[in-house]
PDB file of C-alpha atoms in Angstrom:
ATOM      1  CA  MET A 599       0.000   0.000   0.000  1.00 75.00           C
ATOM      2  CA  ILE A 600       2.671   2.504   1.088  1.00 75.00           C
ATOM      3  CA  GLU A 601       4.907   1.404  -1.758  1.00 78.00           C
ATOM      4  CA  ASN A 602       2.177   2.205  -4.275  1.00 82.00           C
ATOM      5  CA  LEU A 603       1.523   5.588  -2.684  1.00 83.00           C
ATOM      6  CA  VAL A 604       5.199   6.495  -2.850  1.00 83.00           C
ATOM      7  CA  ARG A 605       5.374   5.322  -6.450  1.00 85.00           C
ATOM      8  CA  TYR A 606       2.327   7.397  -7.439  1.00 88.00           C
ATOM      9  CA  PHE A 607       3.790  10.399  -5.625  1.00 88.00           C
ATOM     10  CA  PHE A 608       6.974  10.181  -7.701  1.00 89.00           C
ATOM     11  CA  ILE A 609       5.086   9.620 -10.967  1.00 90.00           C
ATOM     12  CA  ILE A 610       2.804  12.613 -10.386  1.00 92.00           C
ATOM     13  CA  THR A 611       5.710  14.824  -9.312  1.00 93.00           C
ATOM     14  CA  PHE A 612       7.764  13.916 -12.368  1.00 93.00           C
ATOM     15  CA  LEU A 613       4.755  14.501 -14.619  1.00 93.00           C
ATOM     16  CA  CYS A 614       4.165  17.958 -13.097  1.00 94.00           C
ATOM     17  CA  LEU A 615       7.833  18.817 -13.618  1.00 94.00           C
ATOM     18  CA  LEU A 616       7.566  17.568 -17.206  1.00 94.00           C
ATOM     19  CA  LEU A 617       4.571  19.840 -17.748  1.00 94.00           C
ATOM     20  CA  PHE A 618       6.497  22.820 -16.357  1.00 94.00           C
ATOM     21  CA  ASP A 619       9.454  21.937 -18.575  1.00 94.00           C
ATOM     22  CA  ALA A 620       7.148  21.852 -21.592  1.00 95.00           C
ATOM     23  CA  LEU A 621       5.856  25.334 -20.691  1.00 94.00           C
ATOM     24  CA  ILE A 622       9.451  26.570 -20.444  1.00 94.00           C
ATOM     25  CA  ILE A 623      10.260  25.137 -23.890  1.00 94.00           C
ATOM     26  CA  LEU A 624       7.167  26.777 -25.424  1.00 94.00           C
ATOM     27  CA  ALA A 625       8.001  30.122 -23.801  1.00 93.00           C
ATOM     28  CA  ALA A 626      11.620  29.898 -24.984  1.00 94.00           C
ATOM     29  CA  ARG A 627      10.532  29.147 -28.559  1.00 93.00           C
ATOM     30  CA  ARG A 628       8.092  32.043 -28.483  1.00 91.00           C
ATOM     31  CA  ALA A 629      10.781  34.395 -27.170  1.00 92.00           C
ATOM     32  CA  ALA A 630      13.234  33.200 -29.857  1.00 93.00           C
ATOM     33  CA  VAL A 631      10.662  33.792 -32.611  1.00 91.00           C
ATOM     34  CA  GLN A 632       9.602  37.223 -31.291  1.00 89.00           C
ATOM     35  CA  THR A 633      13.102  38.592 -30.776  1.00 90.00           C
ATOM     36  CA  GLY A 634      14.875  36.708 -33.565  1.00 90.00           C
ATOM     37  CA  ILE A 635      17.537  35.647 -31.050  1.00 90.00           C
ATOM     38  CA  PRO A 636      18.031  31.852 -31.075  1.00 91.00           C
ATOM     39  CA  ILE A 637      18.230  29.944 -27.806  1.00 91.00           C
ATOM     40  CA  THR A 638      21.765  29.728 -26.525  1.00 90.00           C
ATOM     41  CA  PHE A 639      23.612  26.386 -26.657  1.00 93.00           C
ATOM     42  CA  SER A 640      23.743  26.109 -22.864  1.00 92.00           C
ATOM     43  CA  GLY A 641      19.981  26.724 -22.707  1.00 92.00           C
ATOM     44  CA  LYS A 642      19.363  23.917 -25.214  1.00 94.00           C
ATOM     45  CA  LEU A 643      21.711  21.647 -23.288  1.00 94.00           C
ATOM     46  CA  LEU A 644      19.883  22.319 -20.005  1.00 94.00           C
ATOM     47  CA  ILE A 645      16.512  21.693 -21.668  1.00 94.00           C
ATOM     48  CA  VAL A 646      17.693  18.381 -23.124  1.00 94.00           C
ATOM     49  CA  LEU A 647      19.274  17.288 -19.827  1.00 94.00           C
ATOM     50  CA  SER A 648      16.155  18.133 -17.831  1.00 94.00           C
ATOM     51  CA  LEU A 649      13.941  16.245 -20.314  1.00 93.00           C
ATOM     52  CA  VAL A 650      16.227  13.213 -20.186  1.00 93.00           C
ATOM     53  CA  PHE A 651      16.260  13.177 -16.381  1.00 92.00           C
ATOM     54  CA  LEU A 652      12.494  13.583 -16.180  1.00 92.00           C
ATOM     55  CA  LEU A 653      11.750  10.856 -18.731  1.00 91.00           C
ATOM     56  CA  VAL A 654      14.182   8.435 -17.090  1.00 90.00           C
ATOM     57  CA  GLY A 655      12.628   9.254 -13.710  1.00 89.00           C
ATOM     58  CA  ILE A 656       9.108   8.585 -15.026  1.00 89.00           C
ATOM     59  CA  ILE A 657      10.153   5.306 -16.664  1.00 88.00           C
ATOM     60  CA  PHE A 658      11.858   4.080 -13.497  1.00 84.00           C
ATOM     61  CA  SER A 659       8.849   5.104 -11.386  1.00 84.00           C
ATOM     62  CA  LEU A 660       6.480   3.173 -13.638  1.00 81.00           C
ATOM     63  CA  HIS A 661       8.476  -0.042 -13.359  1.00 73.00           C
TER      64      HIS A 661
ATOM     65  CA  MET B1410      33.268  35.692 -45.662  1.00 39.00           C
ATOM     66  CA  ARG B1411      32.147  32.604 -43.845  1.00 39.00           C
ATOM     67  CA  LEU B1412      34.250  30.145 -41.901  1.00 38.00           C
ATOM     68  CA  CYS B1413      33.732  26.393 -42.179  1.00 37.00           C
ATOM     69  CA  TYR B1414      33.844  24.610 -38.849  1.00 39.00           C
ATOM     70  CA  TYR B1415      33.059  20.883 -38.574  1.00 40.00           C
ATOM     71  CA  GLY B1416      31.100  21.036 -41.814  1.00 41.00           C
ATOM     72  CA  CYS B1417      28.849  23.896 -40.610  1.00 39.00           C
ATOM     73  CA  GLU B1418      29.050  27.413 -41.912  1.00 40.00           C
ATOM     74  CA  MET B1419      29.367  30.099 -39.299  1.00 42.00           C
ATOM     75  CA  PRO B1420      29.164  33.857 -39.777  1.00 44.00           C
ATOM     76  CA  LEU B1421      32.478  35.625 -39.308  1.00 44.00           C
ATOM     77  CA  GLN B1422      31.031  38.369 -37.064  1.00 51.00           C
ATOM     78  CA  ARG B1423      28.538  37.918 -34.249  1.00 60.00           C
ATOM     79  CA  LYS B1424      25.482  40.151 -34.509  1.00 71.00           C
ATOM     80  CA  SER B1425      25.066  42.779 -31.794  1.00 78.00           C
ATOM     81  CA  LEU B1426      21.819  42.911 -29.841  1.00 81.00           C
ATOM     82  CA  LYS B1427      20.792  46.132 -31.646  1.00 78.00           C
ATOM     83  CA  GLU B1428      20.473  44.237 -34.928  1.00 78.00           C
ATOM     84  CA  PHE B1429      17.750  41.931 -33.642  1.00 81.00           C
ATOM     85  CA  SER B1430      14.084  42.911 -33.799  1.00 79.00           C
ATOM     86  CA  ILE B1431      13.519  43.061 -30.056  1.00 82.00           C
ATOM     87  CA  ILE B1432      11.099  45.992 -30.357  1.00 82.00           C
ATOM     88  CA  ARG B1433       9.337  47.564 -33.318  1.00 82.00           C
ATOM     89  CA  CYS B1434      10.598  51.029 -34.098  1.00 82.00           C
ATOM     90  CA  ALA B1435       8.360  53.831 -35.280  1.00 80.00           C
ATOM     91  CA  GLU B1436       9.320  56.130 -38.159  1.00 83.00           C
ATOM     92  CA  GLY B1437      12.334  58.234 -37.251  1.00 84.00           C
ATOM     93  CA  GLU B1438      13.128  56.071 -34.250  1.00 85.00           C
ATOM     94  CA  ASN B1439      16.587  54.549 -33.875  1.00 87.00           C
ATOM     95  CA  ILE B1440      17.751  51.991 -31.346  1.00 89.00           C
ATOM     96  CA  LEU B1441      20.691  53.477 -29.449  1.00 90.00           C
ATOM     97  CA  CYS B1442      21.422  50.741 -26.946  1.00 91.00           C
ATOM     98  CA  VAL B1443      20.241  47.240 -26.020  1.00 92.00           C
ATOM     99  CA  GLN B1444      21.516  45.638 -22.860  1.00 93.00           C
ATOM    100  CA  ARG B1445      20.769  42.632 -20.747  1.00 93.00           C
ATOM    101  CA  ARG B1446      21.185  42.516 -17.002  1.00 94.00           C
ATOM    102  CA  HIS B1447      24.729  41.941 -15.811  1.00 93.00           C
ATOM    103  CA  PRO B1448      25.677  38.213 -16.071  1.00 93.00           C
ATOM    104  CA  ILE B1449      26.683  38.137 -12.432  1.00 92.00           C
ATOM    105  CA  THR B1450      23.000  38.314 -11.438  1.00 91.00           C
ATOM    106  CA  PHE B1451      22.147  34.981 -13.001  1.00 90.00           C
ATOM    107  CA  ILE B1452      25.494  33.387 -12.061  1.00 93.00           C
ATOM    108  CA  THR B1453      24.842  34.142  -8.378  1.00 93.00           C
ATOM    109  CA  SER B1454      21.282  32.785  -8.516  1.00 94.00           C
ATOM    110  CA  LEU B1455      22.483  29.641 -10.357  1.00 94.00           C
ATOM    111  CA  SER B1456      25.186  29.136  -7.728  1.00 95.00           C
ATOM    112  CA  LEU B1457      22.684  29.527  -4.892  1.00 95.00           C
ATOM    113  CA  GLN B1458      20.361  26.998  -6.523  1.00 95.00           C
ATOM    114  CA  ILE B1459      23.209  24.493  -6.882  1.00 95.00           C
ATOM    115  CA  VAL B1460      24.242  24.965  -3.256  1.00 96.00           C
ATOM    116  CA  ALA B1461      20.636  24.570  -2.046  1.00 95.00           C
ATOM    117  CA  ALA B1462      20.126  21.425  -4.170  1.00 94.00           C
ATOM    118  CA  PHE B1463      23.394  19.962  -2.930  1.00 94.00           C
ATOM    119  CA  PHE B1464      22.357  20.631   0.680  1.00 94.00           C
ATOM    120  CA  VAL B1465      18.931  19.035   0.141  1.00 93.00           C
ATOM    121  CA  LEU B1466      20.538  16.013  -1.584  1.00 91.00           C
ATOM    122  CA  LEU B1467      22.973  15.414   1.272  1.00 91.00           C
ATOM    123  CA  SER B1468      20.421  15.848   4.032  1.00 91.00           C
ATOM    124  CA  VAL B1469      17.763  13.672   2.341  1.00 88.00           C
ATOM    125  CA  THR B1470      20.333  10.939   1.639  1.00 88.00           C
ATOM    126  CA  TYR B1471      21.558  11.045   5.250  1.00 87.00           C
ATOM    127  CA  ILE B1472      18.061  10.993   6.782  1.00 87.00           C
ATOM    128  CA  LEU B1473      16.617   8.305   4.481  1.00 83.00           C
ATOM    129  CA  GLN B1474      19.502   5.948   5.281  1.00 81.00           C
ATOM    130  CA  PHE B1475      18.122   5.601   8.822  1.00 81.00           C
ATOM    131  CA  ILE B1476      14.370   5.934   8.167  1.00 79.00           C
ATOM    132  CA  SER B1477      13.617   4.085   4.959  1.00 73.00           C
ATOM    133  CA  PRO B1478      13.929   0.284   4.524  1.00 71.00           C
ATOM    134  CA  TYR B1479      14.111   0.814   0.744  1.00 75.00           C
ATOM    135  CA  PRO B1480      17.516   2.092  -0.416  1.00 76.00           C
ATOM    136  CA  ILE B1481      16.149   2.753  -3.904  1.00 80.00           C
ATOM    137  CA  LEU B1482      14.055   5.579  -2.430  1.00 82.00           C
ATOM    138  CA  ILE B1483      17.261   7.577  -1.962  1.00 84.00           C
ATOM    139  CA  GLY B1484      17.967   7.226  -5.678  1.00 84.00           C
ATOM    140  CA  TYR B1485      14.458   8.428  -6.582  1.00 86.00           C
ATOM    141  CA  PHE B1486      14.741  11.484  -4.319  1.00 87.00           C
ATOM    142  CA  ASN B1487      18.156  12.349  -5.719  1.00 88.00           C
ATOM    143  CA  PHE B1488      16.762  12.062  -9.238  1.00 87.00           C
ATOM    144  CA  LEU B1489      13.884  14.327  -8.295  1.00 91.00           C
ATOM    145  CA  VAL B1490      16.150  16.958  -6.763  1.00 92.00           C
ATOM    146  CA  ILE B1491      18.506  16.958  -9.763  1.00 93.00           C
ATOM    147  CA  SER B1492      15.558  17.222 -12.197  1.00 93.00           C
ATOM    148  CA  THR B1493      14.115  20.150 -10.231  1.00 94.00           C
ATOM    149  CA  LEU B1494      17.515  21.824 -10.159  1.00 95.00           C
ATOM    150  CA  LEU B1495      17.926  21.472 -13.944  1.00 95.00           C
ATOM    151  CA  ILE B1496      14.472  22.957 -14.568  1.00 95.00           C
ATOM    152  CA  THR B1497      15.026  25.930 -12.262  1.00 95.00           C
ATOM    153  CA  GLU B1498      18.441  26.570 -13.812  1.00 95.00           C
ATOM    154  CA  THR B1499      16.921  26.482 -17.310  1.00 95.00           C
ATOM    155  CA  PHE B1500      14.234  28.937 -16.216  1.00 94.00           C
ATOM    156  CA  THR B1501      16.784  31.278 -14.604  1.00 94.00           C
ATOM    157  CA  LEU B1502      19.116  31.213 -17.608  1.00 94.00           C
ATOM    158  CA  LEU B1503      16.389  31.846 -20.169  1.00 94.00           C
ATOM    159  CA  SER B1504      14.770  34.564 -18.024  1.00 93.00           C
ATOM    160  CA  TRP B1505      18.102  36.410 -17.979  1.00 94.00           C
ATOM    161  CA  TYR B1506      18.813  35.726 -21.665  1.00 94.00           C
ATOM    162  CA  TYR B1507      15.530  37.178 -22.912  1.00 93.00           C
ATOM    163  CA  GLU B1508      15.273  40.222 -20.643  1.00 93.00           C
ATOM    164  CA  PHE B1509      16.336  43.453 -22.332  1.00 93.00           C
ATOM    165  CA  TYR B1510      16.649  47.147 -21.641  1.00 94.00           C
ATOM    166  CA  VAL B1511      16.293  49.125 -24.868  1.00 93.00           C
ATOM    167  CA  ILE B1512      17.018  52.821 -25.297  1.00 91.00           C
ATOM    168  CA  THR B1513      15.906  54.525 -28.475  1.00 90.00           C
ATOM    169  CA  ASN B1514      15.901  58.222 -29.350  1.00 86.00           C
ATOM    170  CA  LYS B1515      12.211  58.327 -28.388  1.00 86.00           C
ATOM    171  CA  GLN B1516      11.601  55.842 -25.585  1.00 88.00           C
ATOM    172  CA  LEU B1517      12.975  53.661 -22.823  1.00 90.00           C
ATOM    173  CA  VAL B1518      11.821  50.049 -22.928  1.00 92.00           C
ATOM    174  CA  HIS B1519      12.098  47.159 -20.507  1.00 93.00           C
ATOM    175  CA  ARG B1520      11.203  44.004 -22.403  1.00 91.00           C
ATOM    176  CA  TYR B1521      10.849  40.625 -20.801  1.00 90.00           C
ATOM    177  CA  SER B1522      10.292  38.235 -23.716  1.00 90.00           C
ATOM    178  CA  PHE B1523      10.603  34.938 -21.843  1.00 91.00           C
ATOM    179  CA  ARG B1524       7.470  34.558 -19.810  1.00 86.00           C
ATOM    180  CA  ILE B1525       5.229  31.569 -19.244  1.00 83.00           C
ATOM    181  CA  PHE B1526       2.195  33.842 -19.659  1.00 78.00           C
ATOM    182  CA  GLY B1527       2.430  36.725 -22.158  1.00 73.00           C
ATOM    183  CA  THR B1528       5.146  39.247 -22.871  1.00 73.00           C
ATOM    184  CA  TYR B1529       5.949  41.985 -20.410  1.00 86.00           C
ATOM    185  CA  THR B1530       6.944  45.358 -21.751  1.00 87.00           C
ATOM    186  CA  GLU B1531       7.333  48.628 -19.879  1.00 86.00           C
ATOM    187  CA  SER B1532       7.808  51.684 -22.109  1.00 86.00           C
ATOM    188  CA  VAL B1533       8.346  55.314 -21.286  1.00 84.00           C
ATOM    189  CA  TYR B1534       8.075  57.825 -24.102  1.00 80.00           C
ATOM    190  CA  GLY B1535      10.831  60.385 -23.718  1.00 71.00           C
ATOM    191  CA  GLU B1536       9.129  63.001 -25.859  1.00 68.00           C
ATOM    192  CA  LYS B1537       6.061  63.089 -23.631  1.00 66.00           C
ATOM    193  CA  MET B1538       7.790  62.924 -20.261  1.00 68.00           C
ATOM    194  CA  HIS B1539      10.424  65.127 -18.703  1.00 78.00           C
ATOM    195  CA  ILE B1540      13.350  63.441 -17.000  1.00 79.00           C
ATOM    196  CA  GLN B1541      13.978  65.115 -13.647  1.00 81.00           C
ATOM    197  CA  GLU B1542      16.869  63.132 -12.286  1.00 86.00           C
ATOM    198  CA  ILE B1543      19.047  60.120 -12.990  1.00 89.00           C
ATOM    199  CA  GLU B1544      20.342  58.229  -9.988  1.00 91.00           C
ATOM    200  CA  ARG B1545      22.883  55.403  -9.930  1.00 92.00           C
ATOM    201  CA  ARG B1546      23.016  53.126  -6.910  1.00 91.00           C
ATOM    202  CA  SER B1547      24.689  49.830  -6.059  1.00 91.00           C
ATOM    203  CA  SER B1548      22.516  47.486  -4.010  1.00 88.00           C
ATOM    204  CA  ASN B1549      25.394  45.941  -2.041  1.00 89.00           C
ATOM    205  CA  LEU B1550      29.149  46.201  -1.365  1.00 89.00           C
ATOM    206  CA  ILE B1551      30.138  43.499  -3.841  1.00 88.00           C
ATOM    207  CA  TYR B1552      28.206  45.171  -6.665  1.00 90.00           C
ATOM    208  CA  ASP B1553      29.724  48.478  -5.637  1.00 90.00           C
ATOM    209  CA  PHE B1554      33.199  46.963  -5.868  1.00 89.00           C
ATOM    210  CA  LEU B1555      32.404  45.482  -9.295  1.00 88.00           C
ATOM    211  CA  LYS B1556      30.757  48.754 -10.433  1.00 88.00           C
ATOM    212  CA  ILE B1557      27.420  47.080 -11.043  1.00 91.00           C
ATOM    213  CA  GLN B1558      24.737  49.689 -10.469  1.00 93.00           C
ATOM    214  CA  ASP B1559      20.993  50.161 -10.734  1.00 94.00           C
ATOM    215  CA  ILE B1560      19.859  53.250 -12.605  1.00 94.00           C
ATOM    216  CA  TYR B1561      16.722  55.072 -11.499  1.00 94.00           C
ATOM    217  CA  VAL B1562      15.224  57.583 -13.928  1.00 91.00           C
ATOM    218  CA  TYR B1563      12.875  60.000 -12.192  1.00 90.00           C
ATOM    219  CA  PHE B1564      10.220  61.970 -14.045  1.00 87.00           C
ATOM    220  CA  HIS B1565       7.887  64.772 -13.003  1.00 82.00           C
ATOM    221  CA  LYS B1566       5.623  63.414 -10.248  1.00 77.00           C
ATOM    222  CA  LEU B1567       2.514  64.328 -12.208  1.00 75.00           C
ATOM    223  CA  GLU B1568       3.725  62.434 -15.274  1.00 76.00           C
ATOM    224  CA  ARG B1569       5.053  59.307 -13.599  1.00 79.00           C
ATOM    225  CA  GLU B1570       5.266  58.729  -9.889  1.00 83.00           C
ATOM    226  CA  ASN B1571       7.623  55.747  -9.831  1.00 87.00           C
ATOM    227  CA  PRO B1572      11.040  55.874 -11.448  1.00 89.00           C
ATOM    228  CA  PHE B1573      11.894  53.839 -14.503  1.00 91.00           C
ATOM    229  CA  THR B1574      14.475  51.363 -13.262  1.00 92.00           C
ATOM    230  CA  PHE B1575      17.359  49.778 -15.098  1.00 93.00           C
ATOM    231  CA  LYS B1576      18.136  46.897 -12.761  1.00 92.00           C
ATOM    232  CA  THR B1577      21.860  45.987 -12.916  1.00 93.00           C
ATOM    233  CA  PRO B1578      22.373  46.621 -16.660  1.00 93.00           C
ATOM    234  CA  SER B1579      25.555  45.160 -18.095  1.00 92.00           C
ATOM    235  CA  ASP B1580      27.089  48.643 -18.570  1.00 92.00           C
ATOM    236  CA  ALA B1581      25.541  51.331 -16.387  1.00 92.00           C
ATOM    237  CA  GLN B1582      27.905  54.057 -17.617  1.00 93.00           C
ATOM    238  CA  VAL B1583      26.784  53.672 -21.246  1.00 92.00           C
ATOM    239  CA  VAL B1584      23.127  53.839 -20.197  1.00 92.00           C
ATOM    240  CA  ASP B1585      23.759  56.939 -18.077  1.00 92.00           C
ATOM    241  CA  ASP B1586      25.637  58.688 -20.907  1.00 92.00           C
ATOM    242  CA  LEU B1587      22.854  57.926 -23.394  1.00 91.00           C
ATOM    243  CA  LEU B1588      20.190  59.206 -21.017  1.00 89.00           C
ATOM    244  CA  GLN B1589      22.134  62.433 -20.477  1.00 89.00           C
ATOM    245  CA  ASP B1590      22.379  62.851 -24.264  1.00 88.00           C
ATOM    246  CA  LEU B1591      18.619  62.288 -24.591  1.00 84.00           C
ATOM    247  CA  ILE B1592      17.945  64.958 -21.945  1.00 84.00           C
ATOM    248  CA  VAL B1593      20.163  67.468 -23.764  1.00 85.00           C
ATOM    249  CA  GLN B1594      18.490  66.663 -27.090  1.00 82.00           C
ATOM    250  CA  SER B1595      14.981  67.043 -25.685  1.00 78.00           C
ATOM    251  CA  GLN B1596      15.908  70.351 -24.025  1.00 79.00           C
ATOM    252  CA  THR B1597      17.364  71.629 -27.308  1.00 80.00           C
ATOM    253  CA  SER B1598      14.274  70.607 -29.260  1.00 76.00           C
ATOM    254  CA  ARG B1599      11.984  72.242 -26.676  1.00 72.00           C
ATOM    255  CA  ARG B1600      13.970  75.492 -26.887  1.00 75.00           C
ATOM    256  CA  ASP B1601      13.650  75.408 -30.680  1.00 75.00           C
ATOM    257  CA  LEU B1602       9.879  74.918 -30.376  1.00 70.00           C
ATOM    258  CA  ASP B1603       9.623  77.838 -27.931  1.00 70.00           C
ATOM    259  CA  LYS B1604      11.519  80.081 -30.361  1.00 71.00           C
ATOM    260  CA  TYR B1605       8.983  79.355 -33.089  1.00 66.00           C
ATOM    261  CA  ASP B1606       6.149  80.109 -30.664  1.00 57.00           C
TER     262      ASP B1606
END
């Protein structure tokens, strides 16, 4: 019972973080289009790293 | 002339911020200066986030060793903390990267293009408002030592009660010089108008 609760807690938390990350990506794309300034390499790297960590976390939580 | 680097073409010169279409200019309006906030502002907040995440990681790992019968829980918490740290760092970096202070010959603009909801722009039209005073202040000793200053532009109280603030621009001296030039220009143009009257 407790194990399932903890697992669901992690899944929901990772999903919420994934949603927030998606909002950040959309806002960054909008800013890049509006200003004409492309996203910096370090910004892209951080976005990719955060997505990777979140997806791995969700996959591990599901199993 | 373009350089070839690992099979990709790269422009020889980097574009300055003025060349990007951050704001739309009216007829006869020229962009004089575009600055971001000083990089030290986001470096300090990134560093604080890393320190806080490191502290949380260590304390959670230490506490869960004694409380939890499942060692894998420590791994999950660490993953969660690192993911949260990466997201907050991304948000901080992009917030700094897409925040601009723009000075044209007609207006002062604070543009915050990276927002989750909408775009934030604060504009002050220099032709319609009279600058009373320009004040430069450092918020702490370290910024004072590094010559990182906030610039407060005060207008007539009846026109605008609160000052227009340039918060830690990357070069406060350039901003101050441009504002002084704008004041002189507006005074000259007002004197010319009075002569015709």
